[in-house]
PDB file of C-alpha atoms in Angstrom:
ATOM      1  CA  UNK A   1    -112.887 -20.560 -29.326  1.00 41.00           C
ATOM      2  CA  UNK A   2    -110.997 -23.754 -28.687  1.00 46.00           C
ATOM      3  CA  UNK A   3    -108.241 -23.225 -31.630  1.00 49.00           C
ATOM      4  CA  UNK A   4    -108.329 -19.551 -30.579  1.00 49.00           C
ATOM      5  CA  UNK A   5    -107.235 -19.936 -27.313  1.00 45.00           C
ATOM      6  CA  UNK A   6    -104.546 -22.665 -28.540  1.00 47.00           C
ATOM      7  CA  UNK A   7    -102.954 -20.244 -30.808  1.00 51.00           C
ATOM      8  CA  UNK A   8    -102.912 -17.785 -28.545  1.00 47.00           C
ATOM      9  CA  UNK A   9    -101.270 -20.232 -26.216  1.00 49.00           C
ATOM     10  CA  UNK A  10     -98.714 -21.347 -28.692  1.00 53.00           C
ATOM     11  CA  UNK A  11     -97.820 -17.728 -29.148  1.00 55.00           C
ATOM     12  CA  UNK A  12     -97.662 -16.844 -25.723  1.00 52.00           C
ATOM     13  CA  UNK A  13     -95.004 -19.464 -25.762  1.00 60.00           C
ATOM     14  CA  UNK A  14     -93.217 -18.587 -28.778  1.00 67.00           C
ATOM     15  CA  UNK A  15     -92.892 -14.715 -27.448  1.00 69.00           C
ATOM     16  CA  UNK A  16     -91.579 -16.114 -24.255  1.00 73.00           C
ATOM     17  CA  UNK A  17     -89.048 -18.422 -26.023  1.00 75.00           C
ATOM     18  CA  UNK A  18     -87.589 -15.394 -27.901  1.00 80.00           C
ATOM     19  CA  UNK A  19     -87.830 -12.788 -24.420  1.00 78.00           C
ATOM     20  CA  UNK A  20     -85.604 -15.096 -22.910  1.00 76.00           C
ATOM     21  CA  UNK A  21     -83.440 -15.495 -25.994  1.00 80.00           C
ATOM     22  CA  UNK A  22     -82.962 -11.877 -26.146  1.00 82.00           C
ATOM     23  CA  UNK A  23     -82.115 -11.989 -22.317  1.00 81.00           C
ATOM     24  CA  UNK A  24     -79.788 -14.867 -22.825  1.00 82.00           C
ATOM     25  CA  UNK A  25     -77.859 -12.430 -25.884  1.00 84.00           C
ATOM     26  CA  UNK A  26     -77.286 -10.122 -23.405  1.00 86.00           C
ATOM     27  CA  UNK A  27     -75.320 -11.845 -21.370  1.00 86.00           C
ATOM     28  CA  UNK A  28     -71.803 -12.652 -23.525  1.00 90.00           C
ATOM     29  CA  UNK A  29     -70.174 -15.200 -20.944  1.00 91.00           C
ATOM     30  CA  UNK A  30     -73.081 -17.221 -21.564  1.00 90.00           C
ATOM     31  CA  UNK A  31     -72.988 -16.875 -25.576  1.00 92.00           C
ATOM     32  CA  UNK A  32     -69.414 -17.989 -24.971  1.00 93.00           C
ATOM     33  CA  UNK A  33     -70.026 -20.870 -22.927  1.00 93.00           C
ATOM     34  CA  UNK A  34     -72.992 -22.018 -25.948  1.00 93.00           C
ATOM     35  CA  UNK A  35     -70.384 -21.730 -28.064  1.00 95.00           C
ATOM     36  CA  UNK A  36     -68.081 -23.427 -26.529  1.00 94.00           C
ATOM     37  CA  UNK A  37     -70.606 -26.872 -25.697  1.00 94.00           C
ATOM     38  CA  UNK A  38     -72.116 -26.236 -29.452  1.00 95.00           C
ATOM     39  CA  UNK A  39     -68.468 -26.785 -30.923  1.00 95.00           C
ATOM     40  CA  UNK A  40     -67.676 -29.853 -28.260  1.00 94.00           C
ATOM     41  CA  UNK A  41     -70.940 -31.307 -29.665  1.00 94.00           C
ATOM     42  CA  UNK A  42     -69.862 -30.992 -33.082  1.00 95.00           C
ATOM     43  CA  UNK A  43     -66.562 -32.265 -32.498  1.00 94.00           C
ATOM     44  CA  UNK A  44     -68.037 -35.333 -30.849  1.00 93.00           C
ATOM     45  CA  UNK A  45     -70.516 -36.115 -33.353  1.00 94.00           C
ATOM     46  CA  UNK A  46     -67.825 -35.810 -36.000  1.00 94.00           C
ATOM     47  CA  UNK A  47     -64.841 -37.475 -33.944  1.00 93.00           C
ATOM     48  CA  UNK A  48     -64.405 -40.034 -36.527  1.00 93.00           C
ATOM     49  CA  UNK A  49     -63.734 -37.451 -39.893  1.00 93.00           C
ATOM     50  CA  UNK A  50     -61.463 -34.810 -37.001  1.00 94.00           C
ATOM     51  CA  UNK A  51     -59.640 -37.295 -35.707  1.00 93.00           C
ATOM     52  CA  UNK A  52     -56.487 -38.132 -37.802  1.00 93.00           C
ATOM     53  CA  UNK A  53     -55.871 -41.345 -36.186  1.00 92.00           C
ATOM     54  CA  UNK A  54     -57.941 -44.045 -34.382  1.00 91.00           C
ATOM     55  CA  UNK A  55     -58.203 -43.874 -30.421  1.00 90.00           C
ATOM     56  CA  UNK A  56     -56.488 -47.296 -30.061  1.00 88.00           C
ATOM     57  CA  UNK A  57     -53.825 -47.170 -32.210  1.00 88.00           C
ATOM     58  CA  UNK A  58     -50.102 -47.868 -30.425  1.00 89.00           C
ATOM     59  CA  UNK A  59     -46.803 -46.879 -32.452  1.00 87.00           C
ATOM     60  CA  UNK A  60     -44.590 -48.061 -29.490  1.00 88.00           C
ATOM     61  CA  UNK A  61     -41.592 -46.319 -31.583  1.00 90.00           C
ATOM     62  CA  UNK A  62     -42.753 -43.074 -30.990  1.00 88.00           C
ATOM     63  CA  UNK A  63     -43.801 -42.652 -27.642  1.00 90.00           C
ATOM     64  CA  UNK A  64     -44.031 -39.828 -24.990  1.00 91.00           C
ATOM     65  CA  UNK A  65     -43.409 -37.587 -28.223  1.00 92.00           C
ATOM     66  CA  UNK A  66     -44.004 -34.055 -27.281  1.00 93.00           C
ATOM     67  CA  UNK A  67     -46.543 -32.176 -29.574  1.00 94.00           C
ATOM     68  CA  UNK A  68     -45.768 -31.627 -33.347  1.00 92.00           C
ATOM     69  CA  UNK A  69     -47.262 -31.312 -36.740  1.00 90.00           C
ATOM     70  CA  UNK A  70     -47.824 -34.969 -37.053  1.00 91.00           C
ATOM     71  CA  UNK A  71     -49.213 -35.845 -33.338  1.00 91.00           C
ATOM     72  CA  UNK A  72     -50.116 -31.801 -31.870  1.00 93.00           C
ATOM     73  CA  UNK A  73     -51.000 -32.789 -28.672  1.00 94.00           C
ATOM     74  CA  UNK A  74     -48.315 -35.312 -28.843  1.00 93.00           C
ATOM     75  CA  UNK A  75     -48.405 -38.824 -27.680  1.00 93.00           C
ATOM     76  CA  UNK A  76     -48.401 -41.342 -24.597  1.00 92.00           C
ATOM     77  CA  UNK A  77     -46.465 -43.789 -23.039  1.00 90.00           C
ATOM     78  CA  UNK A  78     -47.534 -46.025 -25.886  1.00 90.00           C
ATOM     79  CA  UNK A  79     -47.819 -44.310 -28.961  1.00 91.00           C
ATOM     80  CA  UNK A  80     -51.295 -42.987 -28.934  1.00 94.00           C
ATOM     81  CA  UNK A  81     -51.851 -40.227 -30.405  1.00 94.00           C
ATOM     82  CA  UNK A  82     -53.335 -37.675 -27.660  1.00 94.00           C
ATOM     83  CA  UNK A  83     -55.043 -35.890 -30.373  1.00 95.00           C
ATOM     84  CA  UNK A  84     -57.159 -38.362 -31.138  1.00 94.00           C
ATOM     85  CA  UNK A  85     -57.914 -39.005 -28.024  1.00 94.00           C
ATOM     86  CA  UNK A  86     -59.109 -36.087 -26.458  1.00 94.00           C
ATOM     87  CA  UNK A  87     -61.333 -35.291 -29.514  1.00 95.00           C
ATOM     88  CA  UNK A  88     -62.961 -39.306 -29.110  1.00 94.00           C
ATOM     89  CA  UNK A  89     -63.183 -38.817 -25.220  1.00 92.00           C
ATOM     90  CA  UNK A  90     -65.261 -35.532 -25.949  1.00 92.00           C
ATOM     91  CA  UNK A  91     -67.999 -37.956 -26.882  1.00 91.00           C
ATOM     92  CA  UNK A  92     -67.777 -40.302 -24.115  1.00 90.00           C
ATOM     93  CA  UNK A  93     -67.889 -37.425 -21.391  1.00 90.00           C
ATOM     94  CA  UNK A  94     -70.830 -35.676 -23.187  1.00 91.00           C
ATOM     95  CA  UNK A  95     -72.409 -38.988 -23.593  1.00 91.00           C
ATOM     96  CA  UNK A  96     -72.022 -39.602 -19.878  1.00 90.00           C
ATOM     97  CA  UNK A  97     -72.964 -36.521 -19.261  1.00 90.00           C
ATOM     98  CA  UNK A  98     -76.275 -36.007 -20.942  1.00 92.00           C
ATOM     99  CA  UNK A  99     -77.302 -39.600 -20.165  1.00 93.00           C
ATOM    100  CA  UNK A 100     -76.522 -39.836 -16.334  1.00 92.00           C
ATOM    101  CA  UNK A 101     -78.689 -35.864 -16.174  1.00 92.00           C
ATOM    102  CA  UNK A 102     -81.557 -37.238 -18.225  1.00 93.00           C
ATOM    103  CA  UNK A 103     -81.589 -40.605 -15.689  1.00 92.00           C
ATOM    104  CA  UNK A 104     -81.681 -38.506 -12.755  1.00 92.00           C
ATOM    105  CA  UNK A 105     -84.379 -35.860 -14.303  1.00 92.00           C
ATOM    106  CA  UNK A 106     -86.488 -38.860 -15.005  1.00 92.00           C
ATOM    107  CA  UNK A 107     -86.333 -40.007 -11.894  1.00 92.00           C
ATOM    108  CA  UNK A 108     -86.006 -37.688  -9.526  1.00 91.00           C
ATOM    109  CA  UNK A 109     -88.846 -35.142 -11.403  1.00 90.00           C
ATOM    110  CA  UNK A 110     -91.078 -37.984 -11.203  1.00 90.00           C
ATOM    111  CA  UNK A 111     -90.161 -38.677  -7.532  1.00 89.00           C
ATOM    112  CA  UNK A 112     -90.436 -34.416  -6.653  1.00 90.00           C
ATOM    113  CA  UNK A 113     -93.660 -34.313  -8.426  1.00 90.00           C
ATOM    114  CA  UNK A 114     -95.309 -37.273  -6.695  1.00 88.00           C
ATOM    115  CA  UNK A 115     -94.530 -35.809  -2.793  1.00 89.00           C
ATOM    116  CA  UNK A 116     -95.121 -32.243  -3.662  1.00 88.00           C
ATOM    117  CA  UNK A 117     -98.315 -33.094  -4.759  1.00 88.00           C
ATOM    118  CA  UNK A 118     -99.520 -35.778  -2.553  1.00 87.00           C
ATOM    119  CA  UNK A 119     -97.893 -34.961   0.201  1.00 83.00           C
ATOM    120  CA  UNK A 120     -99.231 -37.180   3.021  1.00 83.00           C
ATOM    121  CA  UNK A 121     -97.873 -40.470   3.186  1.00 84.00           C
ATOM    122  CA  UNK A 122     -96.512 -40.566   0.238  1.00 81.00           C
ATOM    123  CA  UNK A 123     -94.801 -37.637   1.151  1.00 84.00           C
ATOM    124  CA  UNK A 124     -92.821 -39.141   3.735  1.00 87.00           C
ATOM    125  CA  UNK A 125     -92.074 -42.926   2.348  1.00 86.00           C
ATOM    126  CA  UNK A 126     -90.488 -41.050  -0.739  1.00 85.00           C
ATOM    127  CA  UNK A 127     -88.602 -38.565   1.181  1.00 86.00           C
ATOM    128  CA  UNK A 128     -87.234 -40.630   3.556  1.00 86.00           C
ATOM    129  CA  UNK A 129     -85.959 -42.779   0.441  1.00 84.00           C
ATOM    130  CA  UNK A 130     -84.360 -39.423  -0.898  1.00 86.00           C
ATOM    131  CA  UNK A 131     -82.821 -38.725   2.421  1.00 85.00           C
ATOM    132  CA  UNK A 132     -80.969 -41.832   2.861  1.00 85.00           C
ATOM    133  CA  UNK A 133     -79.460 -41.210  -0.677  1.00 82.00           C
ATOM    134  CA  UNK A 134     -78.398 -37.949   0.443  1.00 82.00           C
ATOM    135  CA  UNK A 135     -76.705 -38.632   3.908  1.00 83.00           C
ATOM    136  CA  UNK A 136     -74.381 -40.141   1.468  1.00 82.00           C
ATOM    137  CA  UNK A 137     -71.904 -38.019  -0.148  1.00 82.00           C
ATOM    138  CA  UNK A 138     -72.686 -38.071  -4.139  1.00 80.00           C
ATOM    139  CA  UNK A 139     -69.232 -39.112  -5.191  1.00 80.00           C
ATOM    140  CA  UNK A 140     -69.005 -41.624  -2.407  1.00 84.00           C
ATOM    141  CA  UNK A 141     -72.512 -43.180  -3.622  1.00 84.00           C
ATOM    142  CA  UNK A 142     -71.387 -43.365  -7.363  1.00 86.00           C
ATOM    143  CA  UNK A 143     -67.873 -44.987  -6.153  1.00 86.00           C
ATOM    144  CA  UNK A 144     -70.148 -47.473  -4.174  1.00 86.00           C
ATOM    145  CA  UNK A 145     -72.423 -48.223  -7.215  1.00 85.00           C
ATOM    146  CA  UNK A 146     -69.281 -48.425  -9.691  1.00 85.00           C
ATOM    147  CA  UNK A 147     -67.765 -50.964  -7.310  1.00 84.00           C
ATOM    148  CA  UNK A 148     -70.647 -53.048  -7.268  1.00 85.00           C
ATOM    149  CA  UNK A 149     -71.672 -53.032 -10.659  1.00 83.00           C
ATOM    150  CA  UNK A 150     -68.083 -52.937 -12.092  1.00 82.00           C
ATOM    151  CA  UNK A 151     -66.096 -51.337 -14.912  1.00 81.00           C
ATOM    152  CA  UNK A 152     -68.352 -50.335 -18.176  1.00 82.00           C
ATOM    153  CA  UNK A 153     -69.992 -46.955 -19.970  1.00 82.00           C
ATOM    154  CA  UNK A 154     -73.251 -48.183 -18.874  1.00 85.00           C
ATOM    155  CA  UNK A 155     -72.809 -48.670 -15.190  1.00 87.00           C
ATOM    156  CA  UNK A 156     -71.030 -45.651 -14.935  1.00 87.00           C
ATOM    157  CA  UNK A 157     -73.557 -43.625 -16.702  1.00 88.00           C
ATOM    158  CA  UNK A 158     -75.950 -45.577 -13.808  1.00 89.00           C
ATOM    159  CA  UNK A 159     -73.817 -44.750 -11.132  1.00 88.00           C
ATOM    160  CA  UNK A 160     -73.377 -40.908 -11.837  1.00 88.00           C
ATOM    161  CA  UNK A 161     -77.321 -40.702 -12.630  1.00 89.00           C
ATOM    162  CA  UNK A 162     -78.506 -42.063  -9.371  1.00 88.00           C
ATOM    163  CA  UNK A 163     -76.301 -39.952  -7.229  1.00 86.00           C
ATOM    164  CA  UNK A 164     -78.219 -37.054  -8.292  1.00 87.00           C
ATOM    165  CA  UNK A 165     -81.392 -37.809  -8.014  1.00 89.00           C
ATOM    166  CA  UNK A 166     -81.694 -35.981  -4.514  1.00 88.00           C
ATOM    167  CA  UNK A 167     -81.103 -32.582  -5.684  1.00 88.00           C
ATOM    168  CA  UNK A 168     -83.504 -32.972  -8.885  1.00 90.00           C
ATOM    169  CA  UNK A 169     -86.460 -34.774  -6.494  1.00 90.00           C
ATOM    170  CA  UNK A 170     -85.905 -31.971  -3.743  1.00 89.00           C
ATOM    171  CA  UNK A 171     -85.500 -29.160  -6.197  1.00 89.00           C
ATOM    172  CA  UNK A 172     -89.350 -29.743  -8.341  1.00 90.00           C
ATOM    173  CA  UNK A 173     -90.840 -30.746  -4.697  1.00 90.00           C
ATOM    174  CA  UNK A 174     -90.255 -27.622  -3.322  1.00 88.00           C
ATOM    175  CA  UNK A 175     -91.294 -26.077  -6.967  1.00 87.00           C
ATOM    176  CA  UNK A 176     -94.519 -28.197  -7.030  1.00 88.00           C
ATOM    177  CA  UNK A 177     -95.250 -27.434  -3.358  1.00 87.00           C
ATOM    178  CA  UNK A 178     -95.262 -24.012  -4.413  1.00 85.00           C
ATOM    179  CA  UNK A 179     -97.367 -24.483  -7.377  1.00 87.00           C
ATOM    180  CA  UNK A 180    -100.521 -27.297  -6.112  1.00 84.00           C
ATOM    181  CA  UNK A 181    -102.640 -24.519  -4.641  1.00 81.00           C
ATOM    182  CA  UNK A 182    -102.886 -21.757  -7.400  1.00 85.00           C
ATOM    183  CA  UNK A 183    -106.100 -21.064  -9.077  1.00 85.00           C
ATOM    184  CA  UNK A 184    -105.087 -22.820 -11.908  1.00 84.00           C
ATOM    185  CA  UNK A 185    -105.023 -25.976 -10.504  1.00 85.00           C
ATOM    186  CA  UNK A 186    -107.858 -26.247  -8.780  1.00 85.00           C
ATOM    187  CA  UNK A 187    -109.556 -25.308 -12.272  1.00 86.00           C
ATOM    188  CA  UNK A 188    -108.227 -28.031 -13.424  1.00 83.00           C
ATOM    189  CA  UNK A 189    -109.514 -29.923 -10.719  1.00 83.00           C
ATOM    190  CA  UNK A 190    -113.066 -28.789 -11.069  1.00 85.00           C
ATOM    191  CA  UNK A 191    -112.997 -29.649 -14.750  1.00 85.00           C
ATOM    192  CA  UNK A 192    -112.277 -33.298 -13.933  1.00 83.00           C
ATOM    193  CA  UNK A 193    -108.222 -33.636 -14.726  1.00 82.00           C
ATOM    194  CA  UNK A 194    -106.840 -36.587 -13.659  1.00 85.00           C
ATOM    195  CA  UNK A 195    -103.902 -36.418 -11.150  1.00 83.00           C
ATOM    196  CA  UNK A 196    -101.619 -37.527 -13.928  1.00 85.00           C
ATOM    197  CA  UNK A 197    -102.756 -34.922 -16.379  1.00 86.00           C
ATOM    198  CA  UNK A 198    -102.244 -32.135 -14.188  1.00 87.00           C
ATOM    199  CA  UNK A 199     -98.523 -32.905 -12.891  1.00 86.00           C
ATOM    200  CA  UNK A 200     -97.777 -33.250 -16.150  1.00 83.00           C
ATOM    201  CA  UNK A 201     -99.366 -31.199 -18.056  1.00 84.00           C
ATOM    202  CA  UNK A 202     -99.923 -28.018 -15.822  1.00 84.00           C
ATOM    203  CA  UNK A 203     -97.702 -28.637 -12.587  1.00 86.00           C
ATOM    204  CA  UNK A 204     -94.444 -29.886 -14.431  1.00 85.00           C
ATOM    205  CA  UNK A 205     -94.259 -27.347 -17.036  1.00 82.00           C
ATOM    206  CA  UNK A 206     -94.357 -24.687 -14.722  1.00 82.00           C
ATOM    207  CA  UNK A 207     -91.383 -25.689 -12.690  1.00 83.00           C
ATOM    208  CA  UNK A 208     -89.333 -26.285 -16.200  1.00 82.00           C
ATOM    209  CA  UNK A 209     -86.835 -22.767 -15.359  1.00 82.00           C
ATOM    210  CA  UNK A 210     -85.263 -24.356 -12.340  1.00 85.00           C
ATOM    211  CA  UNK A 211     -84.969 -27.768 -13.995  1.00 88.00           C
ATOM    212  CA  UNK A 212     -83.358 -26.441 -17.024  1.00 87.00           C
ATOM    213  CA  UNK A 213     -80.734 -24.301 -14.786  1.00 86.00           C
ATOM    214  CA  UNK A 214     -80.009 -27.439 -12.183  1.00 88.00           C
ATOM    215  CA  UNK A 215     -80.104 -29.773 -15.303  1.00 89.00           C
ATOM    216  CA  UNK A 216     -76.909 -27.737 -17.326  1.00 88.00           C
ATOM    217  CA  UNK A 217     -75.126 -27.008 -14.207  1.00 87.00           C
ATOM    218  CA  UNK A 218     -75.920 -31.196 -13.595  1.00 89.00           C
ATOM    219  CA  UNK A 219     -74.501 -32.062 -16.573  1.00 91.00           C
ATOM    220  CA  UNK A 220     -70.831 -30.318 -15.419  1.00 90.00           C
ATOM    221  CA  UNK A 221     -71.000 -31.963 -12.593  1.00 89.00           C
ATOM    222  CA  UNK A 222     -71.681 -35.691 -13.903  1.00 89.00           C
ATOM    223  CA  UNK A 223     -68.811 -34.824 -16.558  1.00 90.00           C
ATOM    224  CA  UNK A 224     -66.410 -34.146 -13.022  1.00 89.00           C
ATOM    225  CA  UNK A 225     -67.817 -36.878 -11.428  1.00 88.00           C
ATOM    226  CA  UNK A 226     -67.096 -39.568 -13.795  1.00 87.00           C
ATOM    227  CA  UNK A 227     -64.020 -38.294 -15.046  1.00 87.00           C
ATOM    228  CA  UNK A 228     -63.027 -38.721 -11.323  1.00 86.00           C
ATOM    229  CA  UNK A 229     -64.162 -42.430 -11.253  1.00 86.00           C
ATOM    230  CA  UNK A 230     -62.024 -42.738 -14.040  1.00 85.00           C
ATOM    231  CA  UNK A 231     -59.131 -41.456 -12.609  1.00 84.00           C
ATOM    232  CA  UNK A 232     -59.423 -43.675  -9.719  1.00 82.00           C
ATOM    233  CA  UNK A 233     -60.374 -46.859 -11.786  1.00 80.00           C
ATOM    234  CA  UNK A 234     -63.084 -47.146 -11.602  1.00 81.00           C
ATOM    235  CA  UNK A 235     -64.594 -45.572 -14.748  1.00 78.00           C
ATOM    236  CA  UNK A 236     -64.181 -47.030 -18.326  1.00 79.00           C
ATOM    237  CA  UNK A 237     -61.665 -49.955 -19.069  1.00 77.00           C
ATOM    238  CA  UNK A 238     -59.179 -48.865 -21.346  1.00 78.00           C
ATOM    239  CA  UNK A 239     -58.699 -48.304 -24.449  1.00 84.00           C
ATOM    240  CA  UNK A 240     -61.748 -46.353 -24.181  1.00 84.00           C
ATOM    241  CA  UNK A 241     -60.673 -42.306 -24.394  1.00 88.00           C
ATOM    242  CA  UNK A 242     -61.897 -41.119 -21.292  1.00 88.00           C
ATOM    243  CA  UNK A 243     -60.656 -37.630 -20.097  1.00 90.00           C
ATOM    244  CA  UNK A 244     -60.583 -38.547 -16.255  1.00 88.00           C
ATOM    245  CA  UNK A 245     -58.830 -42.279 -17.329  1.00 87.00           C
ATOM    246  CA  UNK A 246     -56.141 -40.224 -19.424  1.00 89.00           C
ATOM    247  CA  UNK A 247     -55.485 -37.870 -16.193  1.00 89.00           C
ATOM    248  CA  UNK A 248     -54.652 -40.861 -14.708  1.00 87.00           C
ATOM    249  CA  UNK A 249     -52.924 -42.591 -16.748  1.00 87.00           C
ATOM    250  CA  UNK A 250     -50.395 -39.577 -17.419  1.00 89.00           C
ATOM    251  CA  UNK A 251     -50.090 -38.255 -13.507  1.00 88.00           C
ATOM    252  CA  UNK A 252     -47.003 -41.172 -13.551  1.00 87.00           C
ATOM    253  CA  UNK A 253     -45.655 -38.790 -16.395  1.00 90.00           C
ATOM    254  CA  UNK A 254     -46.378 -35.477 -15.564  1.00 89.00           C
ATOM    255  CA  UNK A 255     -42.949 -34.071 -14.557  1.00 89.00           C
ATOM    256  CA  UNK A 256     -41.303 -35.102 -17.392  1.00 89.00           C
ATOM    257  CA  UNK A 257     -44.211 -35.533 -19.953  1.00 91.00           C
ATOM    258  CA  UNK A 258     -46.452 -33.152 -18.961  1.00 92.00           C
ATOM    259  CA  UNK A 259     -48.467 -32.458 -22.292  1.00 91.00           C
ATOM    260  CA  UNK A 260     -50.077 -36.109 -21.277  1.00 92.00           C
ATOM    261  CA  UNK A 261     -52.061 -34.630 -18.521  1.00 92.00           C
ATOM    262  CA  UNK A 262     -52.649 -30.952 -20.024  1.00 93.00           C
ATOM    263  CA  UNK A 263     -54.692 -31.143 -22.805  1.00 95.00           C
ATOM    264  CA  UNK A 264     -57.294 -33.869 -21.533  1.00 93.00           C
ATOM    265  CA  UNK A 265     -57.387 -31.734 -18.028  1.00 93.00           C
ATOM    266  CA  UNK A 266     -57.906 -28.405 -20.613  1.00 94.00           C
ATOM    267  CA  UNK A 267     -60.697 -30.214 -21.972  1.00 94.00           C
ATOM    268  CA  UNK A 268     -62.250 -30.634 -18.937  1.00 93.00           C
ATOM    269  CA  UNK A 269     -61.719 -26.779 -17.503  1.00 93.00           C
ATOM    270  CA  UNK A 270     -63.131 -25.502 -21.055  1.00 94.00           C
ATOM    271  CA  UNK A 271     -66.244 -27.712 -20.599  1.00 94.00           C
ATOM    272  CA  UNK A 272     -66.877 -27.590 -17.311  1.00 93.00           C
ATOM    273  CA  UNK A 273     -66.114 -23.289 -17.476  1.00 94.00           C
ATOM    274  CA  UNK A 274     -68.502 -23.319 -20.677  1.00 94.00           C
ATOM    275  CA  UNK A 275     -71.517 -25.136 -18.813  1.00 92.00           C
ATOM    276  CA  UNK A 276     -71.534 -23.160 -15.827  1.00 92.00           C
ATOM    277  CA  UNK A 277     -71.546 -20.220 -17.220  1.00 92.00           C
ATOM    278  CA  UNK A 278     -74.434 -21.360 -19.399  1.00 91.00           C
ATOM    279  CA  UNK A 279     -75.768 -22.751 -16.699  1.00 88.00           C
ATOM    280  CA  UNK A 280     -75.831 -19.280 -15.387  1.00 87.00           C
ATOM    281  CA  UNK A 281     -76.460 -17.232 -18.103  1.00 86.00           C
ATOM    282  CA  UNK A 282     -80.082 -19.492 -18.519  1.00 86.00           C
ATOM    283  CA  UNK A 283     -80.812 -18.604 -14.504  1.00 84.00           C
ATOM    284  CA  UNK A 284     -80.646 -14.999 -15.432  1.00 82.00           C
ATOM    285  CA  UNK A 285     -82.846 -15.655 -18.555  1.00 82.00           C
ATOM    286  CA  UNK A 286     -85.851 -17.390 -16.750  1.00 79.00           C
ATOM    287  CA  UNK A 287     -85.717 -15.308 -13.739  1.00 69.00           C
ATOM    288  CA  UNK A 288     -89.512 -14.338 -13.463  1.00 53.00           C
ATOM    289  CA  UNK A 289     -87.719 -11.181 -11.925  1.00 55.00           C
ATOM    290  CA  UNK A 290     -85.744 -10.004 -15.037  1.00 48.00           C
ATOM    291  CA  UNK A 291     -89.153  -9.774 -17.345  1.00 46.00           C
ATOM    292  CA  UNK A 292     -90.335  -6.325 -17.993  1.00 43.00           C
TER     293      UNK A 292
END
């Protein structure tokens, strides 16, 4: 009965998978926008064979050239090629991106999980934590940590991460707060589950649809958010491609030279657009309300 009830499990879950694929299909703006982040992935995993030049290279004889068949986004005030450039910072903002979401999902699901289900004292010590991160404004908290820590990929990966815990710790509390008194549960209970095995193995996976939503619309906003401590310095040290770093170092530029701030600030638009519309299209999906 036991490898029954698994494989009827394990199809339960596979038929779910492919409802909300077929839901997800239906809505085209969010096909677009997988598109869209499936090609950005590809182009940043294969940055070194698209690019036709390297990120760092200067040709000060052919600067602030306007776009062509040799440079076609053209190049900066010292020869870079912007190309290049834009197609190398696609990895570093998805890196950032991904990596500063999966920091605060580890932390601030564990940290949700552990009040919603205690409650009690534990309850309030970890809440109170979470509020004094929030009375601070998220971008004023990551220019706090950057300054502090300094300059680097790493710290600013930090910096972004911890500013959103709140939202991720708030968001599964309230889920798990929903979710510690159903039957299920307390079966669990009466069969002799440890606390840890039922958070995470019965209480966590059923708050997974609103992680998965706040976790791709998270990962647009970490992208904005460090490509704005980059344009005020206090993202990655150059020569590192950065989107937000080549905003700002091509704002001096922009009446004259203007294809130095377009094409890094349409990479941003296009991947920012493309994840919230995922981000969207994947609410729709795993709305309990939309299954028939």
């Amino acid at each position: 009965m036991g490898k029954d009830s698994k494989k009827q499990s394990s199809h339960g879950r596979l038929r779910n998978l492919r409802d909300i694929w077929i839901r997800m299909k239906r809505n085209k703006l969010a096909m677009v926008g997988l598109v869209i982040i499936i090609f950005l992935v590809l182009i940043a995993i294969f940055a070194d064979q698209i690019a036709p030049y390297s990120y760092a290279q200067q040709d000060l004889k052919n600067q602030f050239q306007l776009p062509n068949s040799k440079h076609w986004f053209g190049t900066d005030d010292l020869g870079r090629d912007i190309f290049s450039r834009v197609v190398y910072g696609s990895r570093v903002s998805l890196k950032v991106g991904f990596i500063s979401v999966s920091i605060s999902l580890i932390i601030g699901v564990t940290l949700g999980a552990l009040t919603g289900y205690y409650g009690g004292k534990v309850d309030i010590l970890l809440m109170r934590f979470i509020d004094i991160l929030q009375a601070v404004p998220d971008t004023l908290l990551a220019i706090a940590i950057m300054a502090a820590l300094g300059p680097g990929l790493t710290n600013l990966m930090m910096a972004v991460g911890i500013a959103s815990i709140p939202s991720y710790a708030r968001l599964v509390r309230s889920s798990v707060l929903s979710i510690r008194d159903m039957e299920f549960i307390e079966a669990a209970k009466a069969n002799g589950s440890s606390d840890f095995r039922i958070i995470f193995k019965h209480i966590i996976p059923n708050c997974m649809a609103p992680i998965i939503v706040q976790a791709t619309l998270g990962v647009a906003y970490a992208i904005i958010n460090a490509a704005g401590l980059s344009f005020i310095g206090l993202g990655l040290e150059p020569p590192t491609p950065e989107w937000g770093a080549m905003l700002s170092g091509g704002r001096a530029y922009i009446r004259d030279y203007v294809h130095m701030t377009l094409f890094p600030g349409l990479a941003i638009v296009t991947t920012i657009f493309a994840l919230n519309v995922l981000g969207d299209g994947l609410r729709d999906a795993l709305d309990p309300k939309l299954k028939r």
